Amino acid sequence: MDAVGTNRRGWLAAVGLTLIAGSVWLAASAGIDSLGISISTALEGSPGAPARDRPSCQDVSGDQYKWHSVELAMSPDSEATTHVGSAKLVASTAKAPTQLHWSSDLGVDAVLLHSRAETKIRRFDSERFFERHEVGDTSELTKVTFCYDLELTVNKDANPALTRVYEWDIRETVEPSQWRLSKDEQGVSTYRVEVSRDSGTDSGWRVTGTITIDNLTPSNAVIDEVVDMTSDGVAAQIDCGVELPGYVLESGASLSCEYQTRLSDDASRSATALVRTSGPVEGASASAHIDFASAQVEEVADSVYVTASTGRSWTFDKSDTITYERTFRCDEDAGLHPSAVRIDGTDLRSSTSVSIDCQPTPTERTAARPSER
């Protein structure tokens, strides 16, 4: 969280620089810790150096920050636990013979590893909630000091969503559309109903979520403001359900704030929630990535109901084609037979028709000739 700097007792934190002063000497180096994720600094006391000459958390932080500390006495192949407010800290030498493993509910800024001969400091570039450190022989490790500042713990999630509206079209055709039939002859026409749906048009991009504020410190916190803003400068609407500024979040308590942000497009972006406080407990922030590739999609008109004038009906949830047949017979079906289909709730429709021409039989034509003379 903080860069390595000069502290108030004048110890130098410069790469490759060694200072000998009485029984304490400093060998500071910026490097990669056992997990490859921290900045390491080592302050070592010569064998037999008194405990009062060992560095403290405030020595490590300097005048810029007010760090607090909590200590755990260690022994080989053991586990020790302590609490800061409602936050639990656990350190163990039982998992590996040369390593110290620890975890904390509270963000830790630095760890002081005390042996009989020396104190080694691991100061982190950002707060840690768990780590492991190479300590050599764990039987030499006598005490671990955790350095922390009093600040809230903030978490947030981000749930992107959008609205997708579909457009539809419909077309009806028939084959054959004309019949010339004699009496008692019949013909079968095939109707084809084609319904198409586009890929949808997206709009209404938004992100919702919860900002969770935990006070794991032993002191009450005074929350004055909660803001949330995307990386492109769009502020969220936030409802914490309490009156701000001046809301007191007691030690061990939690506050949840619901937020919603309306966005102009589906570009990937991040959003950061910031909690501002007054008093001894500092505020904090948390960020979340917004990716609309996994967004919840509110679909509008994703399916349609189609009715036909012939009494048939169908439901479509994608582009599709259906066919059906009608049988026409002479003489009862002579004439024009119109047909129409429509998408319910819209003005979209299509129509076609079948013409039935019933021809006279040969007997009817012969019988008709005398009267035609």
XYZ file of C-alpha atoms in Angstrom:
373
model
C 0.000 0.000 0.000
C 2.861 2.380 0.867
C 6.266 2.811 -0.700
C 9.341 2.123 1.406
C 10.642 5.400 2.868
C 12.658 6.992 5.672
C 11.152 6.541 9.147
C 11.268 8.787 12.181
C 14.208 6.998 13.870
C 16.378 7.768 10.894
C 16.852 4.222 9.639
C 17.559 4.274 5.934
C 15.491 2.207 3.560
C 17.660 2.429 0.498
C 18.574 -0.423 -1.773
C 21.986 -1.859 -0.982
C 22.763 0.565 1.888
C 23.976 -0.679 5.313
C 24.107 1.435 8.482
C 25.886 0.208 11.625
C 24.718 1.987 14.786
C 25.364 0.344 18.143
C 23.792 -3.079 18.188
C 21.424 -2.517 15.272
C 22.305 -2.508 11.571
C 20.073 -2.075 8.574
C 20.198 -4.010 5.344
C 17.254 -2.906 3.241
C 16.398 -4.283 -0.126
C 13.491 -3.940 -2.497
C 12.730 -7.412 -3.790
C 10.199 -10.169 -4.249
C 8.857 -12.014 -1.239
C 8.155 -15.754 -0.991
C 4.945 -15.410 -3.004
C 6.536 -12.937 -5.388
C 4.080 -10.194 -4.487
C 5.605 -7.991 -1.765
C 8.365 -5.501 -1.157
C 10.831 -6.845 1.420
C 12.868 -4.870 3.910
C 15.120 -6.446 6.541
C 16.270 -4.754 9.770
C 18.531 -7.090 11.665
C 19.856 -6.845 15.202
C 23.196 -8.321 16.113
C 23.202 -11.387 18.402
C 22.166 -10.465 21.901
C 20.684 -7.077 20.976
C 18.154 -5.956 23.608
C 14.467 -6.003 22.632
C 14.182 -2.239 23.101
C 16.544 -1.753 20.167
C 14.358 -3.746 17.810
C 12.267 -1.780 15.293
C 8.571 -1.155 15.922
C 5.689 -0.775 13.484
C 5.786 2.989 13.867
C 9.510 2.952 13.126
C 8.745 1.177 9.884
C 5.866 3.455 8.881
C 7.623 6.716 9.755
C 5.776 9.967 10.417
C 3.524 9.694 7.372
C 1.259 6.962 8.734
C 0.038 5.979 12.163
C 0.435 2.228 12.332
C -0.753 0.007 15.145
C 0.631 -3.361 16.104
C -0.362 -6.704 17.549
C 2.049 -9.454 18.560
C 1.948 -13.229 18.572
C 4.441 -15.351 20.508
C 5.655 -18.233 18.346
C 7.173 -21.639 18.938
C 8.168 -24.432 16.540
C 5.440 -26.494 14.915
C 2.612 -24.441 16.428
C -0.235 -22.082 15.597
C -1.108 -18.857 17.401
C -4.258 -16.739 17.161
C -5.214 -13.240 18.262
C -7.921 -10.673 17.539
C -7.986 -6.977 16.747
C -11.543 -5.889 17.285
C -13.545 -8.462 15.341
C -10.640 -9.252 13.012
C -8.860 -12.563 13.478
C -5.133 -13.079 12.893
C -3.558 -16.534 12.718
C 0.150 -17.407 12.379
C 1.523 -20.922 11.985
C 4.923 -22.617 11.872
C 3.314 -26.045 11.577
C 2.848 -26.085 7.806
C 6.525 -26.071 6.791
C 9.743 -26.363 8.835
C 11.289 -23.228 7.319
C 8.224 -21.053 6.728
C 5.801 -18.873 8.638
C 2.236 -18.868 7.268
C -0.291 -16.281 8.404
C -3.744 -14.941 7.554
C -5.720 -11.935 8.750
C -9.204 -10.473 8.419
C -7.547 -7.070 8.778
C -5.315 -5.638 6.074
C -1.670 -5.935 7.151
C 0.913 -3.365 5.985
C 4.054 -5.010 7.352
C 5.211 -8.001 9.391
C 8.114 -8.014 11.855
C 9.712 -11.430 12.268
C 11.596 -11.571 15.576
C 14.202 -14.220 16.298
C 16.675 -14.395 19.162
C 19.299 -12.645 17.084
C 17.481 -10.297 14.751
C 14.280 -8.735 13.475
C 13.379 -8.992 9.819
C 10.755 -6.733 8.293
C 8.452 -7.552 5.435
C 6.788 -4.341 4.334
C 4.210 -4.757 1.573
C 3.486 -2.603 -1.437
C -0.232 -3.086 -0.721
C -2.166 -4.540 2.178
C -1.995 -8.299 2.587
C -4.537 -10.632 4.107
C -2.358 -13.743 3.916
C 1.294 -14.534 3.204
C 4.094 -16.985 3.793
C 7.669 -16.069 4.623
C 10.912 -18.002 4.566
C 12.367 -17.735 8.077
C 15.004 -20.453 8.007
C 14.799 -22.426 11.229
C 11.372 -21.814 12.792
C 12.746 -22.834 16.180
C 14.605 -19.503 16.190
C 11.393 -17.517 15.616
C 10.153 -16.099 18.916
C 7.558 -13.496 17.998
C 5.650 -12.016 15.065
C 4.437 -8.409 15.027
C 1.676 -7.423 12.598
C 1.578 -3.758 11.559
C -1.713 -2.260 10.465
C -3.559 1.003 10.272
C -7.124 1.549 11.426
C -9.231 1.594 8.307
C -12.472 0.190 7.057
C -12.643 -2.891 4.875
C -14.588 -2.238 1.668
C -15.763 -4.758 -0.907
C -18.008 -4.359 -3.909
C -19.449 -6.407 -6.725
C -20.590 -5.354 -10.183
C -23.485 -6.931 -12.043
C -23.792 -5.583 -15.594
C -27.119 -5.757 -17.409
C -28.606 -4.536 -20.667
C -31.864 -4.534 -22.624
C -32.061 -6.308 -25.986
C -35.044 -5.593 -28.252
C -35.796 -7.913 -31.170
C -37.416 -6.974 -34.476
C -39.565 -9.476 -36.380
C -40.886 -9.975 -39.900
C -43.422 -12.389 -41.397
C -44.217 -13.637 -44.899
C -46.784 -16.134 -46.159
C -46.757 -17.866 -49.566
C -48.747 -20.729 -51.090
C -48.136 -23.215 -53.897
C -50.032 -23.867 -56.086
C -52.033 -20.675 -55.840
C -54.413 -21.594 -58.712
C -56.363 -24.758 -59.473
C -58.463 -25.778 -62.534
C -60.477 -28.763 -61.373
C -63.415 -30.801 -62.611
C -66.312 -31.712 -60.394
C -65.303 -33.951 -57.475
C -61.631 -33.412 -58.210
C -59.445 -32.011 -55.427
C -56.147 -30.208 -55.104
C -53.786 -29.778 -52.148
C -51.995 -26.440 -51.682
C -49.028 -26.005 -49.329
C -48.850 -22.810 -47.276
C -45.448 -21.582 -46.104
C -45.172 -19.162 -43.166
C -41.696 -17.648 -42.745
C -41.000 -15.739 -39.542
C -37.635 -14.024 -39.062
C -36.064 -12.447 -35.971
C -33.016 -10.185 -36.054
C -30.068 -10.426 -33.658
C -31.513 -7.712 -31.452
C -30.620 -4.129 -30.661
C -28.950 -3.463 -27.309
C -29.550 -0.442 -25.103
C -30.061 0.427 -21.453
C -26.569 -0.557 -20.346
C -26.320 -0.472 -16.571
C -24.491 -1.977 -13.632
C -25.849 -2.689 -10.177
C -24.308 -4.121 -7.069
C -23.577 -3.878 -3.383
C -20.846 -1.962 -1.598
C -20.100 -3.699 1.696
C -18.351 -1.716 4.428
C -16.957 -3.656 7.403
C -15.444 -2.096 10.488
C -13.068 -4.780 11.707
C -11.091 -2.323 13.837
C -11.459 -1.929 17.624
C -12.678 1.672 17.199
C -15.927 3.158 15.941
C -15.790 4.712 12.470
C -17.602 7.844 11.297
C -18.691 7.537 7.661
C -19.218 10.839 5.890
C -19.582 9.858 2.244
C -19.829 6.844 -0.049
C -19.203 7.411 -3.748
C -18.828 5.061 -6.687
C -17.509 6.072 -10.098
C -16.558 4.269 -13.270
C -13.164 4.670 -14.895
C -14.753 6.900 -17.553
C -16.242 9.248 -14.970
C -19.856 8.106 -14.545
C -21.134 8.387 -10.971
C -23.489 5.850 -9.437
C -26.711 6.378 -7.547
C -26.105 4.971 -4.059
C -28.512 4.085 -1.265
C -26.958 3.101 2.061
C -30.204 3.333 4.004
C -28.575 5.603 6.624
C -28.061 9.338 7.004
C -24.734 10.679 5.775
C -22.478 12.385 6.745
C -21.823 11.440 10.337
C -23.027 7.842 10.399
C -21.261 5.900 13.166
C -20.280 2.376 12.169
C -19.452 0.630 15.400
C -16.549 -1.737 15.839
C -17.454 -5.116 14.384
C -20.445 -3.731 12.469
C -21.157 -3.783 8.740
C -23.015 -1.495 6.339
C -24.324 -2.434 2.893
C -25.024 0.137 0.193
C -26.885 -0.642 -3.020
C -25.821 1.199 -6.155
C -26.847 1.562 -9.783
C -24.970 3.187 -12.658
C -26.429 3.938 -16.086
C -23.919 3.710 -18.926
C -23.840 4.838 -22.537
C -22.400 1.692 -24.117
C -21.129 -1.825 -23.470
C -17.422 -0.989 -23.281
C -15.456 -2.799 -20.591
C -14.489 -0.544 -17.723
C -13.838 -0.610 -13.998
C -15.677 1.066 -11.144
C -14.298 2.144 -7.784
C -16.206 2.663 -4.556
C -14.677 5.125 -2.097
C -15.712 5.478 1.541
C -14.665 8.722 3.232
C -14.526 8.990 7.013
C -13.592 11.356 9.809
C -12.019 10.345 13.097
C -9.443 7.674 13.942
C -10.655 5.033 11.482
C -9.698 5.812 7.917
C -11.841 5.163 4.883
C -11.007 2.737 2.111
C -11.876 1.842 -1.455
C -12.646 -1.184 -3.595
C -12.829 -1.720 -7.341
C -14.619 -4.145 -9.626
C -14.366 -4.884 -13.342
C -17.421 -4.416 -15.560
C -17.609 -6.756 -18.548
C -20.806 -6.868 -20.586
C -19.766 -10.157 -22.179
C -21.290 -11.787 -19.102
C -24.110 -9.282 -18.619
C -27.639 -10.213 -17.656
C -29.785 -9.590 -20.724
C -33.358 -8.357 -20.398
C -34.949 -9.541 -23.642
C -37.881 -7.666 -25.124
C -40.036 -9.337 -27.812
C -37.826 -12.416 -27.758
C -40.801 -14.551 -28.836
C -44.007 -13.899 -30.787
C -47.403 -15.506 -31.238
C -48.626 -15.863 -34.818
C -52.245 -16.453 -35.791
C -53.649 -17.357 -39.207
C -57.061 -16.556 -40.625
C -57.436 -20.274 -41.256
C -57.645 -20.829 -37.486
C -54.097 -22.041 -36.964
C -51.566 -20.469 -34.551
C -47.932 -20.897 -33.568
C -45.315 -19.516 -31.163
C -41.882 -18.528 -32.488
C -38.799 -17.820 -30.345
C -36.368 -17.678 -33.272
C -36.362 -17.392 -37.041
C -38.229 -20.371 -38.418
C -40.511 -21.637 -41.168
C -43.599 -23.788 -40.843
C -45.760 -25.331 -43.544
C -49.282 -26.643 -43.596
C -51.660 -27.961 -46.257
C -55.222 -27.225 -47.323
C -57.347 -29.411 -49.584
C -59.742 -27.804 -52.070
C -62.553 -29.682 -53.882
C -64.862 -28.822 -56.722
C -67.564 -27.675 -56.783
C -67.893 -26.672 -53.106
C -64.598 -24.737 -52.972
C -64.909 -22.856 -56.228
C -63.746 -19.242 -56.100
C -61.054 -17.241 -54.300
C -59.745 -18.287 -50.871
C -57.771 -15.485 -49.179
C -55.494 -16.236 -46.226
C -53.589 -13.981 -43.812
C -51.141 -14.401 -40.944
C -50.184 -11.777 -38.367
C -47.887 -11.373 -35.391
C -50.107 -10.650 -32.412
C -49.598 -7.287 -30.765
C -48.014 -5.765 -33.873
C -48.989 -4.423 -37.272
C -46.936 -7.102 -38.999
C -48.983 -9.301 -41.296
C -48.836 -11.077 -44.640
C -51.536 -12.434 -46.941
C -51.965 -14.663 -49.954
C -54.809 -16.481 -51.731
C -55.728 -19.614 -53.677
C -58.042 -19.465 -56.702
C -60.190 -22.541 -57.490
C -61.604 -22.728 -61.053
C -64.108 -25.585 -61.332
C -64.428 -26.758 -64.957
C -67.625 -28.372 -66.389
C -67.486 -32.139 -66.968
C -67.677 -33.430 -70.633
C -71.312 -34.499 -70.072
C -72.206 -31.019 -68.855
C -70.511 -29.440 -71.865
C -72.374 -31.770 -74.324
C -75.726 -31.179 -72.652
C -75.208 -27.464 -72.820
C -74.629 -27.281 -76.586
C -78.324 -27.540 -77.859
C -79.313 -24.540 -75.854
C -76.388 -22.648 -77.264
C -77.597 -22.972 -80.924
